[in-house]
CSV table of C-alpha atoms in Angstrom, one decimal:
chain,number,residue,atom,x,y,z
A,1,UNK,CA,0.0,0.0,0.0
A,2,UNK,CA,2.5,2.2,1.0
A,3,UNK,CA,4.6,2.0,-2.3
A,4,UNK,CA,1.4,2.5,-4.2
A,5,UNK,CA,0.7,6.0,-2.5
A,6,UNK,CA,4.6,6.8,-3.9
A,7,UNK,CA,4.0,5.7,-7.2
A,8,UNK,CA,0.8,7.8,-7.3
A,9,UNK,CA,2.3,10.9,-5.7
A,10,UNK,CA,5.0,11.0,-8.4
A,11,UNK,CA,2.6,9.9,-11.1
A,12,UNK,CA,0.2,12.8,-10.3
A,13,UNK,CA,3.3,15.3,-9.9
A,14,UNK,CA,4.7,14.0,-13.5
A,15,UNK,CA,0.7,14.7,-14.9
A,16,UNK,CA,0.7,18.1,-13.6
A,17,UNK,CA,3.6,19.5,-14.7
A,18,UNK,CA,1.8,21.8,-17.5
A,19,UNK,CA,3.2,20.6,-21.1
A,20,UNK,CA,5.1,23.4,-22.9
A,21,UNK,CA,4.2,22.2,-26.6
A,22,UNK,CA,5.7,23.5,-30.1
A,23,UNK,CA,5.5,21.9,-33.4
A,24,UNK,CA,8.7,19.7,-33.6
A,25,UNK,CA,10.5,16.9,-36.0
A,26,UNK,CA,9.3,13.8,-35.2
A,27,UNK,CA,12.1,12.6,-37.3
A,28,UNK,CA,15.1,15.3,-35.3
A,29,UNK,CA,14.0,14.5,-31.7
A,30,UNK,CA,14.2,10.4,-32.9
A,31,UNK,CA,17.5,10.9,-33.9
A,32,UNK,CA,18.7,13.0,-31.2
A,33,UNK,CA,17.6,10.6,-28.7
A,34,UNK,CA,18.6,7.9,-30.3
A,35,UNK,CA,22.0,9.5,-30.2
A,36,UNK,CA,22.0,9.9,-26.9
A,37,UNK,CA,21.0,6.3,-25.8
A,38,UNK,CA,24.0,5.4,-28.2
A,39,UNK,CA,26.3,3.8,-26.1
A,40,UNK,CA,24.1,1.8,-23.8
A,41,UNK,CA,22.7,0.2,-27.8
A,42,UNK,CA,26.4,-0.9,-28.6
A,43,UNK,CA,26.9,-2.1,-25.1
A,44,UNK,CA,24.2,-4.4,-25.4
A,45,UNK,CA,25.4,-5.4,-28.6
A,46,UNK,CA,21.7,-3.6,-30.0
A,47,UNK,CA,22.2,-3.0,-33.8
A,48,UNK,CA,19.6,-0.2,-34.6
A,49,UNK,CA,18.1,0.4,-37.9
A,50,UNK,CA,16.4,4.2,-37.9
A,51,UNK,CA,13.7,4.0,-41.3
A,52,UNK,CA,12.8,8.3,-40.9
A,53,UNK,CA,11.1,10.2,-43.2
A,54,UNK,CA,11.2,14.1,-42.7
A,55,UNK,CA,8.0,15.0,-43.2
A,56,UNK,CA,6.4,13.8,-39.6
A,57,UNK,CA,5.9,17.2,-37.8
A,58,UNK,CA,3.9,17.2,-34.3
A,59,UNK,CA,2.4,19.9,-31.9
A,60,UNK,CA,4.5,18.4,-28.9
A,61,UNK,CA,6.6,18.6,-25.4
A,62,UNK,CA,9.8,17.7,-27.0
A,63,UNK,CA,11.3,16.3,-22.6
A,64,UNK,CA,8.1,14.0,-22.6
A,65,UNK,CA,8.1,12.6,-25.7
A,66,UNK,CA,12.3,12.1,-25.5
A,67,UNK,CA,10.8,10.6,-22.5
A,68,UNK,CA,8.2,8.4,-24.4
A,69,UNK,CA,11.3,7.0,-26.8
A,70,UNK,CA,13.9,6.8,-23.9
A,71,UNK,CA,11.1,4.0,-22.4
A,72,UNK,CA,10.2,2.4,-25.7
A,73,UNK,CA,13.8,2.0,-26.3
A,74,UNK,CA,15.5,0.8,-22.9
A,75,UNK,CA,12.4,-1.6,-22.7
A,76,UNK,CA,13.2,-3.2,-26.6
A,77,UNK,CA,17.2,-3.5,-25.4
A,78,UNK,CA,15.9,-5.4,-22.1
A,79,UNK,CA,13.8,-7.7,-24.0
A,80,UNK,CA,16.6,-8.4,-26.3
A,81,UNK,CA,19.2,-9.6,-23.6
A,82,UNK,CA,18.8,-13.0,-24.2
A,83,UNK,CA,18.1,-13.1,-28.1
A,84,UNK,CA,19.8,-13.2,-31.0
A,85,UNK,CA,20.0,-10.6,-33.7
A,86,UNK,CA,19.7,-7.8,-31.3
A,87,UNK,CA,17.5,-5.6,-34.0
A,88,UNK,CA,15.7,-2.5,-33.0
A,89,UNK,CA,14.0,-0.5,-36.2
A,90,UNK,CA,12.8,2.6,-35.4
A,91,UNK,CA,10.2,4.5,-38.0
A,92,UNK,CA,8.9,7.5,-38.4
A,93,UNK,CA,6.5,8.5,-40.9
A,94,UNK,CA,3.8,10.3,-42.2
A,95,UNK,CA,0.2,8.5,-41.8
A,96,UNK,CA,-2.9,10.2,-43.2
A,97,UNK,CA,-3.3,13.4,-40.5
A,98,UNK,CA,-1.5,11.9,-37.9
A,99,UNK,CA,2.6,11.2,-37.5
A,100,UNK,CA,3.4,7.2,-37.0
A,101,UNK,CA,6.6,6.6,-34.8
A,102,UNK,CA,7.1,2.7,-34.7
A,103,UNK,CA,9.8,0.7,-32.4
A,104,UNK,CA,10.4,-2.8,-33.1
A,105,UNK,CA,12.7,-5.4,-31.4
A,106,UNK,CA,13.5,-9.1,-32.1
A,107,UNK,CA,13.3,-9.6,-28.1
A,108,UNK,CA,11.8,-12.4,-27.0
A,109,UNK,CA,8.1,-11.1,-27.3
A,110,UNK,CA,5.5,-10.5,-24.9
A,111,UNK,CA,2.8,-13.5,-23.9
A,112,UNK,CA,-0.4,-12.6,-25.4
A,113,UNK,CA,-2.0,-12.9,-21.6
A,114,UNK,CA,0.1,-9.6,-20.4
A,115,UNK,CA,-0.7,-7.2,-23.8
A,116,UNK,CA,-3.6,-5.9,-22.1
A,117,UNK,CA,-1.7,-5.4,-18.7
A,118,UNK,CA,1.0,-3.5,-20.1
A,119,UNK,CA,0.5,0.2,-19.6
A,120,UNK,CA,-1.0,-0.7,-15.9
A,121,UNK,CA,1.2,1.0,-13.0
A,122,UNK,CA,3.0,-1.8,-11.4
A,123,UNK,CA,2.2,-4.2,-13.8
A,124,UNK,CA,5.9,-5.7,-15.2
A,125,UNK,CA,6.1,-9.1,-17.5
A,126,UNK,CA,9.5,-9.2,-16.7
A,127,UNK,CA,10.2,-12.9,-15.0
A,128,UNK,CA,13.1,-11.2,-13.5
A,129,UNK,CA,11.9,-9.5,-11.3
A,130,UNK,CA,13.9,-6.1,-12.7
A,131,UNK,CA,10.8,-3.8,-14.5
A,132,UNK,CA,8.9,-1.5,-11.8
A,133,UNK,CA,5.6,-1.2,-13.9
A,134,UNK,CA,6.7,2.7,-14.8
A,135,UNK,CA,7.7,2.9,-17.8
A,136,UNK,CA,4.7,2.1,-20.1
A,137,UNK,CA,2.2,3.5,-17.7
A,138,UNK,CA,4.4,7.0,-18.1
A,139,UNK,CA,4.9,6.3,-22.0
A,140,UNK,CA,0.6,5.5,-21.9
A,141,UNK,CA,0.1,9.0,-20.3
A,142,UNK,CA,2.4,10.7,-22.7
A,143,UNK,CA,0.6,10.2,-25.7
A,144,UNK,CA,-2.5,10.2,-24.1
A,145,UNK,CA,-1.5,14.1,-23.3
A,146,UNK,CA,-0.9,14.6,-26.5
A,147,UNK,CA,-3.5,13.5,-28.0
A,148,UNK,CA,-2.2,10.3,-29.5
A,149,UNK,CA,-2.5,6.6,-29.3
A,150,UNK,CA,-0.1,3.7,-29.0
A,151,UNK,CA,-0.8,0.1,-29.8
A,152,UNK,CA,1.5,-2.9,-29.2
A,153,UNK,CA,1.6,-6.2,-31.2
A,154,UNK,CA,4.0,-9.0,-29.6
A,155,UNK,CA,4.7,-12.7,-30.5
A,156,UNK,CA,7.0,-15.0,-28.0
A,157,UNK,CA,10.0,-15.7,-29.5
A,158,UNK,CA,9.8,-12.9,-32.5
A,159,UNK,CA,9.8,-9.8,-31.1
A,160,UNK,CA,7.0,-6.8,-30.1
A,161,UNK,CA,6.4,-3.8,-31.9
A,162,UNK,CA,5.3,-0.7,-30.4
A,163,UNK,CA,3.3,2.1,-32.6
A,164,UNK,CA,2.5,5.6,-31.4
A,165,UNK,CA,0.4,7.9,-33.6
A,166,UNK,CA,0.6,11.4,-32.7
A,167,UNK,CA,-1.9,14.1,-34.4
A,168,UNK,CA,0.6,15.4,-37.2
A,169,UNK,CA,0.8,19.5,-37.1
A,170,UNK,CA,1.7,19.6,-40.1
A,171,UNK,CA,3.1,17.6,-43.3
A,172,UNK,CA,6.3,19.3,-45.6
């Protein structure tokens, strides 16, 4: 009980921080965060494959959705520890009025059982005992904020791919 009322406290003072939105690069802040999470990739022996077309523009808080990747991304390297190739693609593209970003991993997949349970605060699938339930539920509330949404599709053994739409602000 007690560790729930902390995870609430500092999921309520995360939600109402007001969001400082601009229109950004989808595309820019993908790469600059993928170059900051650079190293920990090649330490884990993580080959990644960015697929970016410059057109995806978004009416966004670029911290929270650096945020959003930084969580997609640690949580495709932790699923790929024990699996060979270590592949993460990361898209971004243009989708109708709306800006696809799309992280996939050949980890070793999520059990259909848990896709529901994902984005739940506490919830981890992790056998290890290592998640805390955070991330997704923060990475849920992100796009959520922003208007977005984010699906997941997952096979044991393949991989899971994560898919985040974001309402596009405008297309070049």
């Amino acid at each position: 009980q007690r560790c729930k009322r902390v995870v609430d406290a500092f999921l309520n003072q995360y939600r109402s921080k007001p969001m400082s939105t601009r229109s950004i690069s989808l595309a820019e802040l993908v790469r600059a965060t993928t170059r900051l999470l650079e190293f920990h990739l090649r330490y884990h022996l993580v080959k990644l494959d960015l697929q970016i077309e410059d057109v995806a523009m978004v009416l966004a808080d670029p911290p929270q959705i650096e945020q959003l990747l930084m969580n997609l991304i640690c949580n495709a390297v932790q699923a790929m520890q024990k699996t060979t190739p270590r592949l993460l693609t990361v898209r971004v593209a243009a989708c109708g009025e709306a800006a696809l970003l799309e992280g996939s991993d050949t980890g070793c997949g999520i059990p259909q059982e848990n896709l529901a349970h994902l984005c739940e605060r506490g919830f981890t699938a992790r056998a290890d005992g290592t998640g805390h339930g955070l991330g997704l539920a923060i990475s849920q509330g992100i796009v959520h904020r922003h208007g977005g949404h984010m699906t997941v599709t997952s096979q044991v053994g393949q991989g899971t791919t994560f898919t985040v739409r974001l309402p596009a602000s405008s297309v070049v």
